[in-house]
Coordinates of C-alpha atoms (C1' of nucleotides) in Angstrom, one line a residue:
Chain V
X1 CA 27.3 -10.9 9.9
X2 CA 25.5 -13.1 12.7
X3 CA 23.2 -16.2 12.1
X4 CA 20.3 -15.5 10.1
X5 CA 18.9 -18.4 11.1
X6 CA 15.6 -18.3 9.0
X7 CA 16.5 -15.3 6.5
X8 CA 15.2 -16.5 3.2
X9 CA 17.1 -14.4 1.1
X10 CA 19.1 -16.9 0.5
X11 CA 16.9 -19.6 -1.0
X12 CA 17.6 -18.5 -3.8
X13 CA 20.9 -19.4 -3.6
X14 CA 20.0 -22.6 -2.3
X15 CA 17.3 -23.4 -4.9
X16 CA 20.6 -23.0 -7.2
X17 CA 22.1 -25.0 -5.4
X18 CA 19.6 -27.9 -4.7
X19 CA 18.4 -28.0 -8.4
X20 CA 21.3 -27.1 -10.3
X21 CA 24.2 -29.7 -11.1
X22 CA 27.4 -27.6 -11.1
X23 CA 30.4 -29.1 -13.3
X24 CA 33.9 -29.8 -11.8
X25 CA 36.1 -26.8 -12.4
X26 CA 38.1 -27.3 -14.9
X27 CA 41.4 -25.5 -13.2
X28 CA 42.9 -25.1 -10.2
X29 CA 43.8 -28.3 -7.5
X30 CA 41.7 -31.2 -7.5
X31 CA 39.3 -30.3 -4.3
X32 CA 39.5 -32.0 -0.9
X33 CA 36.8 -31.5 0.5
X34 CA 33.2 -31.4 -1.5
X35 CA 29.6 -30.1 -0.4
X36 CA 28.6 -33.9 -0.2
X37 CA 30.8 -34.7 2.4
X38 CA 30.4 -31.3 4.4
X39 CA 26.5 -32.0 4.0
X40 CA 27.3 -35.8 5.3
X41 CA 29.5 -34.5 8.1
X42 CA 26.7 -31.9 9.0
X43 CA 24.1 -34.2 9.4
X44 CA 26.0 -36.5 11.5
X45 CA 26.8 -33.7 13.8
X46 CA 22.9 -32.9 14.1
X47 CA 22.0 -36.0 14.4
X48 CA 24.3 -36.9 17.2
X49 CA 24.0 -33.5 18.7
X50 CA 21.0 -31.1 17.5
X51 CA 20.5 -28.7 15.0
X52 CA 22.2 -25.9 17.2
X53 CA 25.1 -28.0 17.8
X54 CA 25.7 -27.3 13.6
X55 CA 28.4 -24.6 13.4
X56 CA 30.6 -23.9 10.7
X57 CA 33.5 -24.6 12.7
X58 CA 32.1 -27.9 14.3
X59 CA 31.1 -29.1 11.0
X60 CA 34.5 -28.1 9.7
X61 CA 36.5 -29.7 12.6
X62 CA 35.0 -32.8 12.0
X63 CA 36.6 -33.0 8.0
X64 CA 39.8 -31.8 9.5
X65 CA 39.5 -28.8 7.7
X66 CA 39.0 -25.2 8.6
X67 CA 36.4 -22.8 9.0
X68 CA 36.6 -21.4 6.0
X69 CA 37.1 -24.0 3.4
X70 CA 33.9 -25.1 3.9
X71 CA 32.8 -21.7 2.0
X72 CA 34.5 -22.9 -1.2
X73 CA 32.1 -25.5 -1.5
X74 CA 28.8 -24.4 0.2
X75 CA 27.7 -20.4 0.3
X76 CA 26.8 -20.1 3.6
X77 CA 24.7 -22.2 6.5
X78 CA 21.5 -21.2 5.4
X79 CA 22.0 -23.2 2.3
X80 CA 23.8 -26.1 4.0
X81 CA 21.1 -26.2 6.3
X82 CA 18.7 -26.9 2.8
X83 CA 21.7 -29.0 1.3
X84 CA 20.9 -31.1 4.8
X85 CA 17.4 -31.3 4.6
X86 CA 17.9 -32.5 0.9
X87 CA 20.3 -35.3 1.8
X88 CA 18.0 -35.9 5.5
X89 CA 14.8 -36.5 3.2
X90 CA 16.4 -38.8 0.4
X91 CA 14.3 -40.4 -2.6
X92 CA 10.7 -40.5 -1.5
X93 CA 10.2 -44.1 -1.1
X94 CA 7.6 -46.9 -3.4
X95 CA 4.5 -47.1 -1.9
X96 CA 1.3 -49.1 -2.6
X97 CA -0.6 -49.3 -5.4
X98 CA -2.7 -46.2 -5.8
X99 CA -5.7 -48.7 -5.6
X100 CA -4.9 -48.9 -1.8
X101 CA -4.9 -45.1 -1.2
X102 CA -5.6 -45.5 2.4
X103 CA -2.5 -47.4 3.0
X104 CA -0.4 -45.9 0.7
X105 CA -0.9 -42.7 2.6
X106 CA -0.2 -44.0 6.2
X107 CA 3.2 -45.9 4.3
X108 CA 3.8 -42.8 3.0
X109 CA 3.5 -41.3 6.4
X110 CA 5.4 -43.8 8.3
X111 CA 8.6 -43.4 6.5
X112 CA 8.1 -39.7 6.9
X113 CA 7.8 -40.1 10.6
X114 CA 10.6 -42.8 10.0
X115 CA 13.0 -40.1 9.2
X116 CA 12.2 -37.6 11.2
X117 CA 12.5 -40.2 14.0
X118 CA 16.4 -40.8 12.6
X119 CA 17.1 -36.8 11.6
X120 CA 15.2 -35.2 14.7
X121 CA 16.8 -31.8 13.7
X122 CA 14.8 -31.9 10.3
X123 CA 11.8 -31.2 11.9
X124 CA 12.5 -27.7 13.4
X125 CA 14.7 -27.2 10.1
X126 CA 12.0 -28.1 7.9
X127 CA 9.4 -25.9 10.4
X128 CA 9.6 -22.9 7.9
X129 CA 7.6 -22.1 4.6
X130 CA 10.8 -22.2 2.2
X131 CA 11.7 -23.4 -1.4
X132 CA 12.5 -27.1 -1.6
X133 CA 14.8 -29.7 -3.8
X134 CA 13.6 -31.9 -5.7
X135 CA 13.7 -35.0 -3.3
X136 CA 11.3 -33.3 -0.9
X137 CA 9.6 -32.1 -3.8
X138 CA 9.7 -35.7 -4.8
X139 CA 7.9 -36.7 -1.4
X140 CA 4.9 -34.4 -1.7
X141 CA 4.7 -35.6 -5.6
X142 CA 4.7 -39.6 -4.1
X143 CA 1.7 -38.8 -1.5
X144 CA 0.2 -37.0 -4.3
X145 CA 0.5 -39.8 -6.2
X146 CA -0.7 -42.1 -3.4
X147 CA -3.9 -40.0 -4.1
X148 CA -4.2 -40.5 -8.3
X149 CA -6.6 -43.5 -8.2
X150 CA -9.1 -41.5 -6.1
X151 CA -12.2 -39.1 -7.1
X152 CA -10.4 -36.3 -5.3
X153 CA -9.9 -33.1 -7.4
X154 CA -6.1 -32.0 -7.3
X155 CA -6.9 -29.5 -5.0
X156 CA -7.9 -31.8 -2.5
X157 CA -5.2 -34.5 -3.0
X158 CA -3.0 -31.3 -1.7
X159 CA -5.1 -30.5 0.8
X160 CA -5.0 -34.2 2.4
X161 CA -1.6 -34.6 1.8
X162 CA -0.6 -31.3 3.9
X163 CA -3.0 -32.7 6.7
X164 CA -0.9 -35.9 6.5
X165 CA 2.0 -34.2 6.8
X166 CA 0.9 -31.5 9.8
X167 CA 0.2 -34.5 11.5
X168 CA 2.8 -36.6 11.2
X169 CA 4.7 -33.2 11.9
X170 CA 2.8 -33.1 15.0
X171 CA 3.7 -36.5 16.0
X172 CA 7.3 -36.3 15.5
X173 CA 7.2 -33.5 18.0
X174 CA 6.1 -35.9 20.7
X175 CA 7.7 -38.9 19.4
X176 CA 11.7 -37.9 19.1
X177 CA 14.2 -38.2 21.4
X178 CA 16.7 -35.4 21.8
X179 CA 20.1 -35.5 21.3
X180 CA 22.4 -35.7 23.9
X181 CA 23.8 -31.9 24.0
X182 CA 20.9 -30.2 24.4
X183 CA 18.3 -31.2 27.0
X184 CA 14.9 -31.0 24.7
X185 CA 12.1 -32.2 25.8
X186 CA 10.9 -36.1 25.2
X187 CA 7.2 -36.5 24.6
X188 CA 6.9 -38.6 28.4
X189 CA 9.3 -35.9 29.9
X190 CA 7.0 -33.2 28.9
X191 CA 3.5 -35.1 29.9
X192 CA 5.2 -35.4 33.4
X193 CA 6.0 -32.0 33.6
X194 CA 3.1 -30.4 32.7
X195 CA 0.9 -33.1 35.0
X196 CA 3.4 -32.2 37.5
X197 CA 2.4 -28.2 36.8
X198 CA -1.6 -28.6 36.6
X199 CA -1.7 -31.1 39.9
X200 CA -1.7 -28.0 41.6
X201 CA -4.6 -26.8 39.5
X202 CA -6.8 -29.5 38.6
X203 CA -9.6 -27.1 38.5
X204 CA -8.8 -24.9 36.7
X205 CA -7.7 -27.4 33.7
X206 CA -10.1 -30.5 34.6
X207 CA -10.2 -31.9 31.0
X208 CA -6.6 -31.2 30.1
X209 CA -5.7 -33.1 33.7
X210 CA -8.0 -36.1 32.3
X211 CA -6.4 -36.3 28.9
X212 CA -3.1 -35.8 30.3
X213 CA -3.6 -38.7 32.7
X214 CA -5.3 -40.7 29.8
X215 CA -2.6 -39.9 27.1
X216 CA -1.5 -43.0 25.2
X217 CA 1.6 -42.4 24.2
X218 CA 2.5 -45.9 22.8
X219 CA -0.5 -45.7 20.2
X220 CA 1.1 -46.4 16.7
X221 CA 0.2 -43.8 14.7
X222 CA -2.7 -44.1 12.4
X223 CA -4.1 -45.8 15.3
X224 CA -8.3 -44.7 14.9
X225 CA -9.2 -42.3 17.1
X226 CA -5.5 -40.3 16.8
X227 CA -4.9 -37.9 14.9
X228 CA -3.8 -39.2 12.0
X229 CA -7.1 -42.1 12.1
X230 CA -8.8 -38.7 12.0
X231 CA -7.4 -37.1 9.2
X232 CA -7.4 -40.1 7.0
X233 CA -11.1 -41.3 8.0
X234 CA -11.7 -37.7 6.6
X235 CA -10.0 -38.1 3.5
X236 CA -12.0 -41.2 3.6
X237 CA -14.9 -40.1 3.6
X238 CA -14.4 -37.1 0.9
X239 CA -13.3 -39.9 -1.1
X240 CA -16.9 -41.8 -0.8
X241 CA -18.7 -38.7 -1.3
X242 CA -16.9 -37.4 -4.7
X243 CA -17.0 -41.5 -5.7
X244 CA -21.1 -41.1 -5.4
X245 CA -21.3 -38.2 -7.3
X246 CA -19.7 -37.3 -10.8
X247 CA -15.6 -38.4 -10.1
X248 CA -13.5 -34.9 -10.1
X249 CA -10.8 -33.6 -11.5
X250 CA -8.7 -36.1 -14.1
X251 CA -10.6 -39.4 -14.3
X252 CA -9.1 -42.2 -12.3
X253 CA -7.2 -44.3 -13.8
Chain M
X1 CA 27.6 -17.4 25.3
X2 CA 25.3 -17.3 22.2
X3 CA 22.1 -17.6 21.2
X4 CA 20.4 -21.3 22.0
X5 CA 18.0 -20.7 20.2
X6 CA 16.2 -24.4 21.0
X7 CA 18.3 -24.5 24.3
X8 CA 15.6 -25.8 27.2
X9 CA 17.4 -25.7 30.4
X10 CA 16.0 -22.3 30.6
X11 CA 12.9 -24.0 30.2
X12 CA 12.7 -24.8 34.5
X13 CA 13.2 -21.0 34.6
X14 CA 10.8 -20.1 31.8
X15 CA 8.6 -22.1 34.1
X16 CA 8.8 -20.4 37.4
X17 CA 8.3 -16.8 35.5
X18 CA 5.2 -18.2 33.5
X19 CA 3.7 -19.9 36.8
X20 CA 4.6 -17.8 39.7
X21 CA 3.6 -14.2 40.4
X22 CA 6.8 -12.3 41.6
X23 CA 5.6 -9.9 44.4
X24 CA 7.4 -6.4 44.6
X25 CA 10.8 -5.9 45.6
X26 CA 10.7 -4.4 49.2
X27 CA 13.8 -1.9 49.1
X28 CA 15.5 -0.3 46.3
X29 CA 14.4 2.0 43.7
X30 CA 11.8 1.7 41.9
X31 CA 11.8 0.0 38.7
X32 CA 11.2 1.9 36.2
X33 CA 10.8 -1.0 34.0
X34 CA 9.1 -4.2 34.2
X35 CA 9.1 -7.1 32.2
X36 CA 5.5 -6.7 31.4
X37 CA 7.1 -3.6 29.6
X38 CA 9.5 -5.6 28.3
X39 CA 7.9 -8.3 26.6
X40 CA 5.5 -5.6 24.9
X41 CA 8.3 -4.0 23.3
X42 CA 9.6 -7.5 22.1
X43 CA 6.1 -8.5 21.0
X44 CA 5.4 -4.9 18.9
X45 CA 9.0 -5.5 17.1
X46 CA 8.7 -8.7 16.4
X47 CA 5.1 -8.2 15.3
X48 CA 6.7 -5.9 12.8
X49 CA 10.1 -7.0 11.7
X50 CA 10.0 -10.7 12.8
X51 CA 11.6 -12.8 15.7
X52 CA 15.0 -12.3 14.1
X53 CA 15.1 -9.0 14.8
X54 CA 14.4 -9.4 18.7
X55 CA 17.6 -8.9 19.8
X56 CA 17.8 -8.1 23.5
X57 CA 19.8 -4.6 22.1
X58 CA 17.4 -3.5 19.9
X59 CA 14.2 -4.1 22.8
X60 CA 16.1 -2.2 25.3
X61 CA 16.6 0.6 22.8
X62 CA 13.3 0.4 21.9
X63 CA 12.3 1.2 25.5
X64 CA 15.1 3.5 26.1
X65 CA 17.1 1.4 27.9
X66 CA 20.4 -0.5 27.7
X67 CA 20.9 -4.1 26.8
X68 CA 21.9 -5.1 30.7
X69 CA 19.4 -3.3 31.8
X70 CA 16.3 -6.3 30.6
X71 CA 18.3 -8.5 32.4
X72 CA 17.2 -7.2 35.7
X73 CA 13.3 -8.1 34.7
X74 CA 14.1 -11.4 32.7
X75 CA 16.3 -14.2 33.0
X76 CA 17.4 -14.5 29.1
X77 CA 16.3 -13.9 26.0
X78 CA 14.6 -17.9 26.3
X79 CA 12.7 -16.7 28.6
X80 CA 11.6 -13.4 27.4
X81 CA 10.4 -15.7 24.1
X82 CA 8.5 -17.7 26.7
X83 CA 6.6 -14.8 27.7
X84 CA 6.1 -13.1 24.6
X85 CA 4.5 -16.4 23.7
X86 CA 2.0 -16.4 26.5
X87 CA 1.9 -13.0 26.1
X88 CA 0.5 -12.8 22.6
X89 CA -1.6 -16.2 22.7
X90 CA -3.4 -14.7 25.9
X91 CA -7.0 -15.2 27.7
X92 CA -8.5 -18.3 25.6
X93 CA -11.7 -17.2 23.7
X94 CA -15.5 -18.0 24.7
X95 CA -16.6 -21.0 22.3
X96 CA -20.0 -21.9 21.7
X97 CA -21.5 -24.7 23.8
X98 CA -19.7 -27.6 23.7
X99 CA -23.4 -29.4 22.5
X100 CA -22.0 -27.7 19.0
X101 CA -18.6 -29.6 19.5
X102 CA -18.1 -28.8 15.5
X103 CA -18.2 -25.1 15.5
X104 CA -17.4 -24.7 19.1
X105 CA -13.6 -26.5 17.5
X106 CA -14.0 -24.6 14.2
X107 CA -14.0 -21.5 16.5
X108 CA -11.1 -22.5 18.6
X109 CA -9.3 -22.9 15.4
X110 CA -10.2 -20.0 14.2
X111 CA -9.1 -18.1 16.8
X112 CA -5.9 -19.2 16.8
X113 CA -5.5 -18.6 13.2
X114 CA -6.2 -15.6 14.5
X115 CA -3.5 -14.8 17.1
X116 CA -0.8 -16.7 14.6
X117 CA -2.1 -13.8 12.0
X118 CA -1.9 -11.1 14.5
X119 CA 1.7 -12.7 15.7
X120 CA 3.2 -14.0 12.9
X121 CA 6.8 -14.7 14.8
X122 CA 4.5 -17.0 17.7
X123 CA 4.5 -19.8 15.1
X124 CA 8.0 -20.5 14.4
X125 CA 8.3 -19.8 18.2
X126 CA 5.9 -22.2 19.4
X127 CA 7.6 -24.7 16.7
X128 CA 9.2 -26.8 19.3
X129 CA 8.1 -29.0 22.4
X130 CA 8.5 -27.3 25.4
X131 CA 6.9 -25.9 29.3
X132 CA 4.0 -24.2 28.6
X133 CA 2.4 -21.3 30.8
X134 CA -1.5 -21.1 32.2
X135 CA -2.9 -19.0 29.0
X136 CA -1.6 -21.5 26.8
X137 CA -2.6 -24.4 28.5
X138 CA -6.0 -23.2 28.9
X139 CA -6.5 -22.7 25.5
X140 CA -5.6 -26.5 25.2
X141 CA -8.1 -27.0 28.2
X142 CA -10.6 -24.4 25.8
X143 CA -10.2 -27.0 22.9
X144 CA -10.7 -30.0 24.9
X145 CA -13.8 -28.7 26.5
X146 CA -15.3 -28.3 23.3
X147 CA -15.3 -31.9 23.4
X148 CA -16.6 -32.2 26.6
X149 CA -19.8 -33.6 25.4
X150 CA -18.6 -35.9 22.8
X151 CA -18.8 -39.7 23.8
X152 CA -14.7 -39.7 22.9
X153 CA -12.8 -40.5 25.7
X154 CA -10.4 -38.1 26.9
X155 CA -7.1 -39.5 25.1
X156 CA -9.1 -39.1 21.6
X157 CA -10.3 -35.6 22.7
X158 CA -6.5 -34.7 23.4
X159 CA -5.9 -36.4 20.0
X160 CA -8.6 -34.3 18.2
X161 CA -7.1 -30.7 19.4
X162 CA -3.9 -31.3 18.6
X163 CA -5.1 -32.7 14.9
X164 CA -7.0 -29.4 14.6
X165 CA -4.1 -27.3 16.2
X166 CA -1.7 -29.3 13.5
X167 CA -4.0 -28.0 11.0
X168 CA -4.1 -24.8 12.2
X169 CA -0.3 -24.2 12.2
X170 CA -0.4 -26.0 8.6
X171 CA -2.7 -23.2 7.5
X172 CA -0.9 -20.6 9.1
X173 CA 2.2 -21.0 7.5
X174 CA 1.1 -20.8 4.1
X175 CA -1.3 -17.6 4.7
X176 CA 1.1 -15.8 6.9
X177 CA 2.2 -12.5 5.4
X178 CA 6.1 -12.3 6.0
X179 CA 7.2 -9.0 7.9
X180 CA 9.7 -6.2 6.2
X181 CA 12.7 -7.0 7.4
X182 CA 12.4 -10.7 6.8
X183 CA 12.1 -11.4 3.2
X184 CA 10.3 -14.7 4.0
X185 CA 8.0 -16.0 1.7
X186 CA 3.9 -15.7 1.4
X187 CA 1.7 -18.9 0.3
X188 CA 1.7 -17.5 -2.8
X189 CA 4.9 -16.7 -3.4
X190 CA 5.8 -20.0 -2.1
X191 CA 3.4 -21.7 -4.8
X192 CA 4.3 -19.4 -7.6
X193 CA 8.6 -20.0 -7.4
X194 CA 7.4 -23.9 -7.2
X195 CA 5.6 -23.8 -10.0
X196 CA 8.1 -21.9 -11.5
X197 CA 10.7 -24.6 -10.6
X198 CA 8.9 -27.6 -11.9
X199 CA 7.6 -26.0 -15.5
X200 CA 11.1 -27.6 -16.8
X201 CA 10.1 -30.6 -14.7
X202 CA 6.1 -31.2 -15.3
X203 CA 6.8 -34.6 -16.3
X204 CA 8.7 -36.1 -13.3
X205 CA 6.0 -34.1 -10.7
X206 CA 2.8 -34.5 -12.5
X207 CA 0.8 -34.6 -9.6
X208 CA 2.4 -32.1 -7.9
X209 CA 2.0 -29.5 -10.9
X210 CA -1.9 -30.2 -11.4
X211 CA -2.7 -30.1 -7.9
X212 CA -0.1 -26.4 -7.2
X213 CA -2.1 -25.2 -10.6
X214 CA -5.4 -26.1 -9.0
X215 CA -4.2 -24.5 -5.5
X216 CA -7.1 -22.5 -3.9
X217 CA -5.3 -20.1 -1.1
X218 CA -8.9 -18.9 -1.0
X219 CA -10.8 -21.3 0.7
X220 CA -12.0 -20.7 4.6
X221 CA -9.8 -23.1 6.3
X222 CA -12.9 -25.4 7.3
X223 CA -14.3 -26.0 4.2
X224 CA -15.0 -29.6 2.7
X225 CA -12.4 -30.5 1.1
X226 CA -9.5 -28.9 2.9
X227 CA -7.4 -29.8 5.6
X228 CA -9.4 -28.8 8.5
X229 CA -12.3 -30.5 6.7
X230 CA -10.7 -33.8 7.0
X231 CA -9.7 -33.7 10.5
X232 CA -13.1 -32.3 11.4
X233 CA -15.0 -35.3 9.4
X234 CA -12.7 -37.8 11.1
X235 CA -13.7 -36.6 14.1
X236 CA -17.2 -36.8 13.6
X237 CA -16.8 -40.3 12.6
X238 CA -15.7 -41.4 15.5
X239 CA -17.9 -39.1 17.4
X240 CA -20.9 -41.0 15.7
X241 CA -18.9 -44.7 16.4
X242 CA -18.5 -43.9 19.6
X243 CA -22.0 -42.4 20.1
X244 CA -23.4 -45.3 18.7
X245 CA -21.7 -47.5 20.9
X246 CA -21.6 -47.5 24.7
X247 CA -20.2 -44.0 25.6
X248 CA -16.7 -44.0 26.6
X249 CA -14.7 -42.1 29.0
X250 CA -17.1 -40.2 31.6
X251 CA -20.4 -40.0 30.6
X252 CA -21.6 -36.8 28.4
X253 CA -22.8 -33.7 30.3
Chain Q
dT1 C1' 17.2 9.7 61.8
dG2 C1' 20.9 7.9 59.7
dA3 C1' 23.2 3.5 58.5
dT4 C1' 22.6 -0.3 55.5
dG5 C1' 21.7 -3.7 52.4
dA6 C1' 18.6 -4.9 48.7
dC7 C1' 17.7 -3.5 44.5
dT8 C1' 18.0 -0.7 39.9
dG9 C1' 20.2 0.7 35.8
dT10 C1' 24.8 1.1 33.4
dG11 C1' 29.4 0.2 31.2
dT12 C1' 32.7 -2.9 30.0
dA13 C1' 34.3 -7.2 28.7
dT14 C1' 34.1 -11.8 27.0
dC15 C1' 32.5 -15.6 24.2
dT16 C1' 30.3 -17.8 20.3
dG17 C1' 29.3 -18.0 15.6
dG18 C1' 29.0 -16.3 10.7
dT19 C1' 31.5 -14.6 7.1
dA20 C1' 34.5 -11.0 4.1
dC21 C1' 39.0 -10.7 2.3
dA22 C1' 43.6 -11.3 1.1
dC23 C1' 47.2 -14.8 0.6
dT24 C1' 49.6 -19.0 -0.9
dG25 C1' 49.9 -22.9 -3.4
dT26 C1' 48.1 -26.0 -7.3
dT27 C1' 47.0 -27.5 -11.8
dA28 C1' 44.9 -27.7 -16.5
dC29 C1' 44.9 -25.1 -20.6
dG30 C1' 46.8 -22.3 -24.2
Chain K
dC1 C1' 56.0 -23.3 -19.8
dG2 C1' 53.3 -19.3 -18.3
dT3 C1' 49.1 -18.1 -16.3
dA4 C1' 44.4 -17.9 -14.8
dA5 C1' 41.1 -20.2 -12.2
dC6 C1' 40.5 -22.4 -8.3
dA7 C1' 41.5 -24.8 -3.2
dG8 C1' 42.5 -24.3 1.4
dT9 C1' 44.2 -21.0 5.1
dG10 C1' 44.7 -17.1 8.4
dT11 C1' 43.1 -13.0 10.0
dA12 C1' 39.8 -9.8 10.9
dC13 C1' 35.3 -8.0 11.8
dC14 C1' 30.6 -7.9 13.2
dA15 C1' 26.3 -9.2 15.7
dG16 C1' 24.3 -10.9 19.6
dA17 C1' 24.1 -13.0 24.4
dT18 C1' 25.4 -12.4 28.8
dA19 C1' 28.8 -12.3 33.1
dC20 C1' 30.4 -8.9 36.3
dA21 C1' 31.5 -5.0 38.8
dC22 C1' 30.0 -0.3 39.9
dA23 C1' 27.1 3.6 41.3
dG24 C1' 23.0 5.5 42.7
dT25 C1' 18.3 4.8 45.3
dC26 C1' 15.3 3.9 48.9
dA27 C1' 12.7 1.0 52.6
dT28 C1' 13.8 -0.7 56.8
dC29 C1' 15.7 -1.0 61.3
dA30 C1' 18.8 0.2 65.0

DNA sequence: TGATGACTGTGTATCTGGTACACTGTTACG
DNA sequence: CGTAACAGTGTACCAGATACACAGTCATCA
């Protein structure tokens, strides 16, 4: 069968796979290979090369091995692919104290941006709604946590969290350099482009042409008045309203 | 040569189709297909089976046609996504005057919550970087020009629609109903196999189980509270900063 | 008006990539 | 020590994109 390249069927096999620690058979040769290393070879194919650049074979060649051994240790790509994105993400990392929410959050982030920035194929892998592993689960539980010392209800602490994430999603998209192989679009690259398109038709797009012209690309990210300065001056300002009123949800602690 | 599915060398190409206006062939027979044709097909089978299942075989047999034969109206499939994409994002929407910044952007976004509702497929295919064509732009020029009477300057306006767009897409993928063929997963779904996943685990996710147990798919995506809340409050924050001050950028209509 | 070349749709072939399946050899357990 | 479970291999097949050559059509121009 071709690549079903975001069939979900599968994640159930990869939710197996993610959460469950299988035991060493007990028979047969001692393995050669392992999914650990076919994960580690994987990435460092996509890093150095794109997400597309991935193939069974590639990732194969690379251990010296063939095709098809890799299918002893991994069911198909759709789950290497999650085994990746596992491996990509890592432990979520120790933020602030939950005192300093605000900075907590824009750590928590900067190391998301941070590895995006160093697995740029995560972020188109990752662009799907799919079931997770506990590491990324980990992550969203860490900028949750980032959150605890706040009024916010739970509901909300998700809510901010996602925005936190869409943007630094967003970011990413303008921030990452693409690998060599395939010729993706840097942030600059496509600003120049698509000046290069509306200088024809400045009047048609006058205010996209101004903030085009005006685009600071070299703003650090929760930089006020970007995106993320917006989302977290909202949180912000939740936070004072629900800290004026009755506190919500599980009392701070 | 396979798919690429994030190739962009086809995006030059993608370009000149999205931008120029091919005039009639002179001689020959007459087509008796067009790529206007085409990309309907590809947008009503995606629409209803997902953008796996646009396969340049299955379009042409749609139509009644054979494979080769799309390849006389468009250049690849790349670029037949390109134009589904500007095909099924089309005319940007009337807003309310951009006095009303706040519901004139809370009426952008909703209309392209909209069009990712209608087109499910158009956000995983708008997931990457890449050329944009005149409808699509000018919905960015639609969002910026609700702005257009904000004291922000025009790089903070640019920052403010792609927040909201980063939002939007957030939203989107968690309220998008997954077509047949695809067995992707609904924001529901999605939150019950979680929740499902971390029951054994409630002590190492704590925060993560309270805040999926309080989850409210329900909300309108601009209420307080919510993602779209946040951004919009930042905004307004620094729409009120800036007001206060000297007004940046050009001066307010 | 008829030749002609541009253009349309078609059929065939090739390439890439995922994966099923059967085979061979290995090793721990009974 | 036999044997079943397991590892890696080789071959085969399928889906999907697309290059290429061919045959028919029709506006234009000699």
């Amino acid at each position: 069968m071709a690549e079903k390249p975001s069939g979900s069927r599968d994640d159930a096999r990869s939710v197996a796979l993610l959460w469950n620690t299988r035991e060493r058979a007990r028979r047969g040769p001692r393995p050669a290979l392992s999914w650990e290393r076919i994960v580690a070879a994987a990435i460092a194919l996509a890093d150095a090369e794109g997400l597309e650049a991935v193939s069974m074979e590639r990732v194969a060649e690379r251990l010296g091995f063939t095709t098809m051994s890799l299918y002893r240790h991994v069911p198909g790509k759709a789950e290497l692919v999650a085994l990746m994105i596992e491996a990509a993400i890592g432990e979520p990392p120790a933020l602030a104290a939950p005192e300093r929410w605000r900075s907590a959050l824009e750590e928590w982030a900067a190391n998301l941006l941070g590895t995006f920035q160093r697995h740029p194929w995560a972020l188109t892998a990752t662009g799907r709604l799919r079931l997770m592993g506990p590491y990324e689960l980990g992550w969203l539980e860490t900028g949750l946590s980032a959150l605890s010392a706040t009024p916010l209800d739970p509901a909300e602490r998700h809510a901010a969290c996602l925005a936190v994430l869409a943007q630094v999603r967003s970011i990413a998209q303008f921030s990452l350099a693409p690998p060599k192989g395939s010729p993706g679009l840097t942030g600059e690259r496509w600003n120049a482009e698509t000046r290069a398109l509306l200088r024809v038709r400045a009047e048609r797009f006058p205010e996209l042409t101004a903030a085009l012209d005006a685009l600071r690309l070299r703003d650090r990210p929760p930089a006020p008045g970007s995106g993320l300065g917006f989302v977290l001056d909202g949180i912000a300002r939740r936070v004072a309203q629900r800290g004026a009123r009755a506190p919500a949800g599980r009392p701070r602690r």
